[in-house]
């Protein structure tokens, strides 16, 4: 006698597929019943005079302010202005034998390399010291220069 080609696993998989299909159809029917009509008015968004998105249309009777073209100022701060300020940070790692370490900048959390030759000779640097420094581009990336100790923030 020949054996049946249907195994227990095949029957179980077919049952699961059928059950999933029925659940999907039931979910689809429920969504059709509970569907909120999505007319165009409910989907509209408006922008007020300050550029904020609102759900209410603008009032056409409200007088609008006249802006002169000369009054509009568009500018970007110069990179040089940002470079003038000393950056603040904390010594994250320092190896006194090899005379190098890393500083984590306060705010941006960027990690920069430094060498002991870039530290002011009046200061003794240790790990977790707060420092002020400038950045300089090097062939290997940015590194700290003109490092001085700063009071804890």
Coordinates of N, CA, C and O in Angstrom, one line a residue:
X1 N 0.8 -1.2 0.0 CA 0.0 0.0 0.0 C 0.9 1.2 0.0 O 1.9 1.3 0.7
X2 N 0.4 2.2 -0.7 CA 1.2 3.5 -0.8 C 0.9 4.4 0.4 O -0.2 4.4 0.9
X3 N 1.8 5.1 0.7 CA 1.7 6.1 1.8 C 1.1 7.4 1.3 O 1.3 7.8 0.2
X4 N 0.4 8.1 2.2 CA -0.2 9.3 1.8 C 0.9 10.4 1.7 O 1.9 10.4 2.4
X5 N 0.7 11.3 0.7 CA 1.7 12.3 0.5 C 1.5 13.5 1.5 O 2.4 14.3 1.6
X6 N 0.4 13.5 2.1 CA 0.1 14.6 3.1 C 0.8 14.2 4.4 O 0.5 13.2 5.0
X7 N 1.7 15.0 4.9 CA 2.3 14.8 6.2 C 1.7 15.7 7.2 O 0.9 16.6 6.9
X8 N 2.0 15.4 8.4 CA 1.4 16.2 9.5 C 1.8 17.7 9.4 O 1.0 18.6 9.6
X9 N 3.1 18.0 9.1 CA 3.6 19.3 9.0 C 2.9 20.1 7.8 O 2.5 21.2 8.0
X10 N 2.6 19.4 6.7 CA 1.9 20.1 5.6 C 0.5 20.5 6.0 O 0.0 21.5 5.7
X11 N -0.2 19.5 6.7 CA -1.5 19.9 7.2 C -1.5 21.1 8.1 O -2.4 21.9 8.1
X12 N -0.6 21.1 9.1 CA -0.5 22.2 10.0 C -0.2 23.5 9.3 O -0.8 24.5 9.6
X13 N 0.7 23.5 8.3 CA 1.0 24.7 7.6 C -0.2 25.2 6.8 O -0.5 26.4 6.8
X14 N -0.9 24.3 6.2 CA -2.2 24.7 5.5 C -3.2 25.3 6.4 O -3.9 26.3 6.1
X15 N -3.3 24.7 7.6 CA -4.3 25.2 8.6 C -3.9 26.7 9.0 O -4.7 27.6 9.1
X16 N -2.6 26.9 9.2 CA -2.1 28.2 9.6 C -2.3 29.2 8.5 O -2.7 30.4 8.8
X17 N -2.1 28.9 7.3 CA -2.3 29.8 6.2 C -3.8 30.1 6.1 O -4.1 31.3 5.9
X18 N -4.6 29.1 6.2 CA -6.1 29.4 6.1 C -6.5 30.3 7.2 O -7.3 31.2 7.0
X19 N -6.0 30.1 8.5 CA -6.4 30.9 9.6 C -5.9 32.3 9.4 O -6.7 33.3 9.7
X20 N -4.7 32.5 8.9 CA -4.2 33.9 8.6 C -5.0 34.6 7.6 O -5.3 35.8 7.7
X21 N -5.4 33.9 6.6 CA -6.2 34.4 5.5 C -7.5 34.9 6.1 O -8.0 36.0 5.7
X22 N -8.2 34.1 6.9 CA -9.4 34.4 7.5 C -9.3 35.6 8.4 O -10.2 36.5 8.4
X23 N -8.2 35.7 9.2 CA -8.0 36.8 10.1 C -7.8 38.1 9.3 O -8.3 39.2 9.7
X24 N -7.1 38.0 8.2 CA -6.8 39.2 7.3 C -8.1 39.7 6.7 O -8.4 40.9 6.7
X25 N -9.0 38.8 6.3 CA -10.3 39.2 5.7 C -11.2 39.8 6.8 O -11.8 40.8 6.6
X26 N -11.2 39.2 8.0 CA -12.0 39.8 9.1 C -11.5 41.2 9.5 O -12.3 42.1 9.7
X27 N -10.2 41.4 9.5 CA -9.6 42.7 9.8 C -9.9 43.7 8.7 O -10.3 44.9 9.0
X28 N -9.9 43.3 7.5 CA -10.3 44.1 6.4 C -11.7 44.6 6.4 O -12.0 45.8 6.2
X29 N -12.6 43.6 6.8 CA -14.0 44.0 6.9 C -14.3 45.0 8.1 O -15.1 45.9 8.0
X30 N -13.6 44.7 9.2 CA -13.7 45.6 10.3 C -13.2 47.0 10.0 O -13.8 48.0 10.4
X31 N -12.1 47.1 9.2 CA -11.6 48.5 8.8 C -12.7 49.2 7.9 O -12.8 50.4 8.0
X32 N -13.3 48.4 7.1 CA -14.4 49.0 6.2 C -15.5 49.5 7.0 O -16.0 50.6 6.7
X33 N -15.9 48.8 8.0 CA -17.0 49.2 8.9 C -16.7 50.5 9.7 O -17.5 51.4 9.8
X34 N -15.5 50.6 10.2 CA -15.0 51.7 11.1 C -14.3 52.8 10.3 O -13.8 53.7 10.9
X35 N -14.4 52.7 9.0 CA -13.7 53.7 8.2 C -14.2 55.1 8.3 O -15.4 55.3 8.2
X36 N -13.4 56.1 8.6 CA -13.8 57.5 8.7 C -13.6 58.0 7.3 O -12.6 57.8 6.7
X37 N -14.6 58.7 6.9 CA -14.6 59.3 5.5 C -13.5 60.3 5.5 O -13.5 61.3 6.2
X38 N -12.5 60.1 4.6 CA -11.4 61.0 4.5 C -11.6 62.0 3.3 O -11.0 61.9 2.3
X39 N -12.5 62.9 3.6 CA -12.7 63.9 2.5 C -11.6 64.9 2.5 O -10.7 65.0 3.4
X40 N -11.5 65.7 1.5 CA -10.4 66.6 1.2 C -10.3 67.7 2.3 O -9.2 68.0 2.7
X41 N -11.4 68.1 2.9 CA -11.4 69.1 3.9 C -10.6 68.7 5.2 O -9.9 69.4 5.8
X42 N -10.8 67.4 5.5 CA -10.1 66.9 6.7 C -8.6 66.7 6.5 O -7.8 66.6 7.4
X43 N -8.2 66.6 5.2 CA -6.8 66.4 4.9 C -6.0 67.7 4.6 O -4.8 67.6 4.5
X44 N -6.7 68.8 4.6 CA -6.1 70.1 4.3 C -5.2 70.6 5.4 O -5.6 70.5 6.6
X45 N -4.1 71.2 5.1 CA -3.3 71.9 6.1 C -3.0 73.3 5.5 O -2.8 73.4 4.3
X46 N -2.9 74.2 6.4 CA -2.7 75.6 6.0 C -1.4 76.1 6.6 O -1.0 75.7 7.7
X47 N -0.8 77.1 6.0 CA 0.4 77.8 6.6 C 0.0 79.2 6.9 O -0.5 80.0 6.1
X48 N 0.3 79.6 8.2 CA 0.0 81.0 8.6 C 1.1 81.9 8.2 O 2.1 81.5 7.6
X49 N 1.0 83.2 8.6 CA 1.9 84.2 8.2 C 3.3 84.0 8.8 O 4.3 84.6 8.3
X50 N 3.4 83.2 9.8 CA 4.7 82.9 10.4 C 5.4 81.6 9.9 O 6.4 81.3 10.4
X51 N 4.7 81.0 9.0 CA 5.3 79.7 8.4 C 4.9 78.5 9.2 O 5.4 77.4 9.0
X52 N 4.0 78.6 10.2 CA 3.6 77.4 11.0 C 2.4 76.7 10.3 O 1.5 77.4 9.7
X53 N 2.4 75.4 10.4 CA 1.3 74.6 9.8 C 0.1 74.6 10.8 O 0.2 74.3 12.0
X54 N -1.1 75.0 10.3 CA -2.3 75.0 11.1 C -3.4 74.2 10.4 O -3.3 74.0 9.2
X55 N -4.5 73.9 11.1 CA -5.6 73.2 10.5 C -6.7 74.2 10.1 O -7.7 73.8 9.4
X56 N -6.6 75.5 10.5 CA -7.6 76.5 10.1 C -7.2 77.3 9.0 O -6.0 77.7 8.9
X57 N -8.1 77.6 8.0 CA -7.7 78.4 6.9 C -7.4 79.9 7.3 O -7.9 80.3 8.3
X58 N -6.6 80.6 6.6 CA -6.3 82.0 6.9 C -7.6 82.8 6.8 O -8.4 82.6 5.9
X59 N -7.7 83.9 7.6 CA -8.8 84.8 7.5 C -8.6 85.8 6.4 O -7.6 86.6 6.5
X60 N -9.4 85.8 5.4 CA -9.2 86.7 4.3 C -9.4 88.2 4.6 O -8.9 89.1 4.0
X61 N -10.2 88.5 5.7 CA -10.5 89.9 6.1 C -9.4 90.5 6.9 O -9.4 91.7 7.1
X62 N -8.5 89.7 7.4 CA -7.4 90.1 8.3 C -6.4 90.9 7.4 O -5.9 90.4 6.4
X63 N -6.0 92.1 7.8 CA -5.1 92.9 7.0 C -3.7 92.2 7.1 O -3.3 91.8 8.1
X64 N -3.0 92.3 6.0 CA -1.7 91.7 5.9 C -0.6 92.7 6.0 O -0.8 93.9 5.6
X65 N 0.5 92.4 6.7 CA 1.6 93.3 6.8 C 2.4 93.4 5.6 O 2.6 92.4 4.9
X66 N 2.7 94.6 5.2 CA 3.6 94.8 4.0 C 5.1 94.7 4.5 O 5.5 95.4 5.4
X67 N 5.8 93.9 3.8 CA 7.2 93.8 4.1 C 8.0 94.3 2.9 O 7.8 93.9 1.8
X68 N 8.9 95.2 3.2 CA 9.8 95.8 2.1 C 10.9 94.8 1.8 O 11.4 94.1 2.7
X69 N 11.3 94.7 0.6 CA 12.4 93.8 0.2 C 13.7 94.2 0.9 O 14.5 93.3 1.2
X70 N 13.9 95.5 1.1 CA 15.1 95.9 1.7 C 15.2 95.5 3.2 O 16.3 95.4 3.8
X71 N 14.1 95.2 3.9 CA 14.1 94.8 5.3 C 14.5 93.3 5.5 O 14.8 92.9 6.6
X72 N 14.4 92.5 4.4 CA 14.7 91.1 4.6 C 16.2 90.9 4.5 O 16.9 91.4 3.6
X73 N 16.7 90.3 5.6 CA 18.2 90.0 5.7 C 18.4 88.5 5.8 O 17.9 87.8 6.6
X74 N 19.2 88.0 4.8 CA 19.5 86.6 4.8 C 21.0 86.5 4.9 O 21.7 87.1 4.0
X75 N 21.5 85.8 5.9 CA 23.0 85.7 6.0 C 23.3 84.5 6.8 O 22.5 83.9 7.5
X76 N 24.6 84.1 6.6 CA 25.1 82.9 7.4 C 26.3 83.4 8.1 O 27.1 84.2 7.6
X77 N 26.4 83.0 9.4 CA 27.6 83.5 10.2 C 28.8 83.0 9.5 O 28.9 81.8 9.1
X78 N 29.9 83.8 9.5 CA 31.1 83.4 8.9 C 31.8 82.3 9.8 O 31.7 82.4 11.0
X79 N 32.4 81.4 9.1 CA 33.1 80.4 9.8 C 34.3 80.9 10.7 O 34.6 80.4 11.7
X80 N 34.8 82.1 10.3 CA 35.9 82.7 11.0 C 35.4 83.1 12.4 O 36.1 83.0 13.4
X81 N 34.1 83.6 12.5 CA 33.6 84.0 13.8 C 33.6 82.8 14.7 O 33.8 83.0 15.9
X82 N 33.2 81.7 14.3 CA 33.2 80.5 15.1 C 34.6 80.0 15.5 O 34.8 79.5 16.6
X83 N 35.5 80.2 14.7 CA 36.9 79.8 14.9 C 37.6 80.6 16.0 O 38.5 80.2 16.7
X84 N 37.1 81.9 16.2 CA 37.7 82.8 17.1 C 37.5 82.3 18.6 O 38.4 82.6 19.4
X85 N 36.4 81.7 18.8 CA 36.1 81.3 20.2 C 36.9 80.0 20.5 O 37.1 79.1 19.7
X86 N 37.4 80.0 21.8 CA 38.0 78.7 22.3 C 37.0 77.7 22.5 O 35.9 78.0 23.0
X87 N 37.3 76.5 22.1 CA 36.3 75.4 22.4 C 36.6 74.8 23.7 O 37.7 74.8 24.2
X88 N 35.5 74.3 24.3 CA 35.6 73.7 25.7 C 35.5 72.2 25.6 O 34.9 71.6 24.7
X89 N 36.2 71.5 26.5 CA 36.1 70.0 26.4 C 36.7 69.4 27.7 O 37.1 70.1 28.6
X90 N 36.8 68.1 27.6 CA 37.4 67.3 28.8 C 38.3 66.3 28.2 O 38.1 65.6 27.2
X91 N 39.5 66.1 28.9 CA 40.5 65.1 28.5 C 39.9 63.7 28.8 O 39.6 63.4 29.9
X92 N 39.7 63.0 27.7 CA 39.1 61.7 27.8 C 40.1 60.6 28.0 O 39.9 59.7 28.8
X93 N 41.3 60.8 27.4 CA 42.4 59.8 27.5 C 43.7 60.5 27.4 O 43.8 61.4 26.5
X94 N 44.6 60.1 28.2 CA 46.0 60.7 28.1 C 47.0 59.7 28.5 O 46.9 59.1 29.5
X95 N 48.0 59.5 27.6 CA 49.1 58.5 27.9 C 50.3 59.3 28.1 O 50.9 59.8 27.1
X96 N 50.8 59.5 29.3 CA 52.0 60.3 29.6 C 53.3 59.7 29.0 O 54.2 60.5 28.7
X97 N 53.3 58.4 28.8 CA 54.5 57.8 28.3 C 54.7 58.1 26.8 O 55.8 58.4 26.3
X98 N 53.6 58.1 26.1 CA 53.6 58.4 24.6 C 53.3 59.8 24.3 O 53.4 60.2 23.2
X99 N 52.9 60.6 25.3 CA 52.7 62.0 25.2 C 51.6 62.4 24.2 O 51.7 63.4 23.5
X100 N 50.5 61.7 24.2 CA 49.3 62.0 23.4 C 48.1 61.6 24.1 O 48.1 60.9 25.1
X101 N 46.9 62.2 23.6 CA 45.7 61.8 24.2 C 44.5 62.3 23.3 O 44.7 62.7 22.2
X102 N 43.3 62.2 23.9 CA 42.1 62.7 23.2 C 41.3 63.5 24.1 O 41.2 63.3 25.3
X103 N 40.6 64.5 23.5 CA 39.7 65.5 24.2 C 38.3 65.3 23.6 O 38.2 65.3 22.3
X104 N 37.3 65.2 24.4 CA 35.9 65.2 24.0 C 35.4 66.6 24.1 O 35.4 67.2 25.2
X105 N 34.9 67.2 23.0 CA 34.4 68.5 23.0 C 33.1 68.6 23.7 O 32.2 67.7 23.5
X106 N 32.9 69.6 24.5 CA 31.6 69.8 25.2 C 30.5 70.2 24.2 O 30.8 71.1 23.3
X107 N 29.4 69.6 24.2 CA 28.3 70.0 23.3 C 28.2 69.0 22.1 O 27.2 68.3 22.0
X108 N 29.2 69.0 21.3 CA 29.1 68.2 20.1 C 29.6 66.7 20.4 O 29.3 65.9 19.6
X109 N 30.3 66.5 21.5 CA 30.8 65.2 21.9 C 31.7 64.6 20.8 O 32.0 63.4 20.8
X110 N 32.4 65.5 20.0 CA 33.4 65.0 19.1 C 34.7 64.7 19.8 O 35.0 65.4 20.8
X111 N 35.4 63.8 19.3 CA 36.7 63.4 20.0 C 37.8 63.8 19.1 O 37.9 63.4 18.0
X112 N 38.8 64.6 19.7 CA 39.9 65.1 19.0 C 41.2 64.7 19.6 O 41.3 64.6 20.8
X113 N 42.2 64.5 18.7 CA 43.5 64.1 19.1 C 44.3 65.3 19.6 O 44.1 66.4 19.1
X114 N 45.2 65.1 20.6 CA 46.2 66.1 20.9 C 47.5 65.5 21.3 O 47.6 64.4 21.7
X115 N 48.6 66.3 21.2 CA 49.9 65.9 21.6 C 50.4 66.9 22.7 O 50.0 68.0 22.7
X116 N 51.2 66.4 23.5 CA 51.6 67.2 24.7 C 52.4 68.5 24.3 O 52.3 69.5 25.0
X117 N 52.9 68.5 23.1 CA 53.6 69.7 22.6 C 52.6 70.8 22.3 O 53.0 72.0 22.3
X118 N 51.3 70.5 22.2 CA 50.3 71.5 21.9 C 49.7 72.1 23.2 O 48.9 73.0 23.2
X119 N 50.1 71.5 24.4 CA 49.6 72.0 25.7 C 50.6 73.1 26.2 O 51.8 73.0 26.1
X120 N 50.0 74.1 26.7 CA 50.7 75.2 27.3 C 51.6 74.6 28.4 O 51.2 73.8 29.3
X121 N 52.9 75.0 28.4 CA 53.8 74.4 29.4 C 53.6 74.7 30.8 O 54.1 74.1 31.7
X122 N 52.7 75.7 31.1 CA 52.4 76.0 32.5 C 51.4 75.0 33.1 O 51.1 75.1 34.3
X123 N 50.8 74.2 32.3 CA 49.7 73.3 32.7 C 50.2 71.8 32.7 O 50.9 71.4 31.8
X124 N 49.7 71.1 33.7 CA 50.0 69.6 33.8 C 48.6 69.0 33.5 O 47.6 69.2 34.2
X125 N 48.5 68.2 32.4 CA 47.3 67.7 31.9 C 47.1 66.2 32.5 O 48.1 65.5 32.4
X126 N 45.9 65.9 33.0 CA 45.6 64.6 33.4 C 44.2 64.2 32.8 O 43.5 65.1 32.3
X127 N 43.9 63.0 32.9 CA 42.5 62.5 32.4 C 41.5 63.2 33.2 O 41.6 63.5 34.4
X128 N 40.3 63.5 32.6 CA 39.2 64.1 33.2 C 39.4 65.6 33.5 O 38.5 66.2 34.2
X129 N 40.5 66.2 33.1 CA 40.6 67.7 33.3 C 39.8 68.4 32.2 O 39.7 68.0 31.1
X130 N 39.3 69.6 32.6 CA 38.5 70.4 31.7 C 39.5 71.4 31.1 O 40.4 72.0 31.7
X131 N 39.4 71.5 29.7 CA 40.4 72.3 29.0 C 39.7 73.2 28.0 O 38.5 72.9 27.6
X132 N 40.4 74.2 27.5 CA 39.9 75.0 26.4 C 41.0 74.9 25.3 O 42.2 74.7 25.6
X133 N 40.5 74.8 24.0 CA 41.5 74.5 23.0 C 41.0 75.1 21.6 O 39.8 75.5 21.5
X134 N 41.9 75.1 20.7 CA 41.5 75.5 19.3 C 41.7 74.2 18.5 O 42.5 73.3 18.9
X135 N 41.1 74.2 17.3 CA 41.3 73.1 16.4 C 42.1 73.5 15.2 O 42.1 74.6 14.7
X136 N 42.9 72.5 14.7 CA 43.7 72.8 13.5 C 43.6 71.5 12.6 O 43.6 70.4 13.1
X137 N 43.5 71.8 11.3 CA 43.4 70.7 10.3 C 44.8 70.2 10.1 O 45.7 70.9 9.8
X138 N 44.9 68.8 10.2 CA 46.2 68.2 9.9 C 45.9 67.1 8.8 O 44.8 66.8 8.5
X139 N 47.0 66.5 8.3 CA 46.8 65.5 7.3 C 46.0 64.3 7.8 O 45.4 63.6 7.0
X140 N 46.0 64.1 9.1 CA 45.3 62.9 9.6 C 43.9 63.3 10.2 O 43.3 62.5 10.9
X141 N 43.5 64.5 10.0 CA 42.2 65.0 10.6 C 42.4 66.2 11.4 O 43.5 66.8 11.5
X142 N 41.4 66.6 12.2 CA 41.5 67.7 13.1 C 42.1 67.3 14.4 O 41.9 66.2 14.9
X143 N 43.0 68.2 14.9 CA 43.6 67.9 16.2 C 43.6 69.2 17.0 O 43.5 70.3 16.5
X144 N 43.8 69.1 18.3 CA 43.7 70.2 19.3 C 45.1 70.9 19.3 O 46.1 70.3 19.3
X145 N 45.0 72.2 19.4 CA 46.2 73.0 19.6 C 45.9 74.1 20.6 O 44.7 74.4 20.9
X146 N 46.9 74.8 21.2 CA 46.8 75.8 22.2 C 45.9 75.4 23.3 O 44.9 76.1 23.7
X147 N 46.2 74.3 23.9 CA 45.4 73.7 25.0 C 45.8 74.3 26.3 O 46.9 74.4 26.7
X148 N 44.7 74.8 27.1 CA 44.9 75.4 28.4 C 43.9 74.8 29.3 O 42.8 74.5 28.9
X149 N 44.2 74.7 30.6 CA 43.2 74.2 31.5 C 42.2 75.2 31.7 O 42.4 76.4 31.7
X150 N 40.9 74.8 31.9 CA 39.8 75.7 32.2 C 39.1 75.3 33.5 O 39.2 74.1 33.8
X151 N 38.4 76.2 34.1 CA 37.7 75.8 35.3 C 36.6 74.8 35.0 O 36.0 74.9 33.9
X152 N 36.2 74.0 35.9 CA 35.2 73.0 35.7 C 33.8 73.7 35.5 O 33.5 74.7 36.2
X153 N 33.1 73.2 34.5 CA 31.8 73.9 34.1 C 30.7 73.2 34.9 O 30.6 72.0 35.0

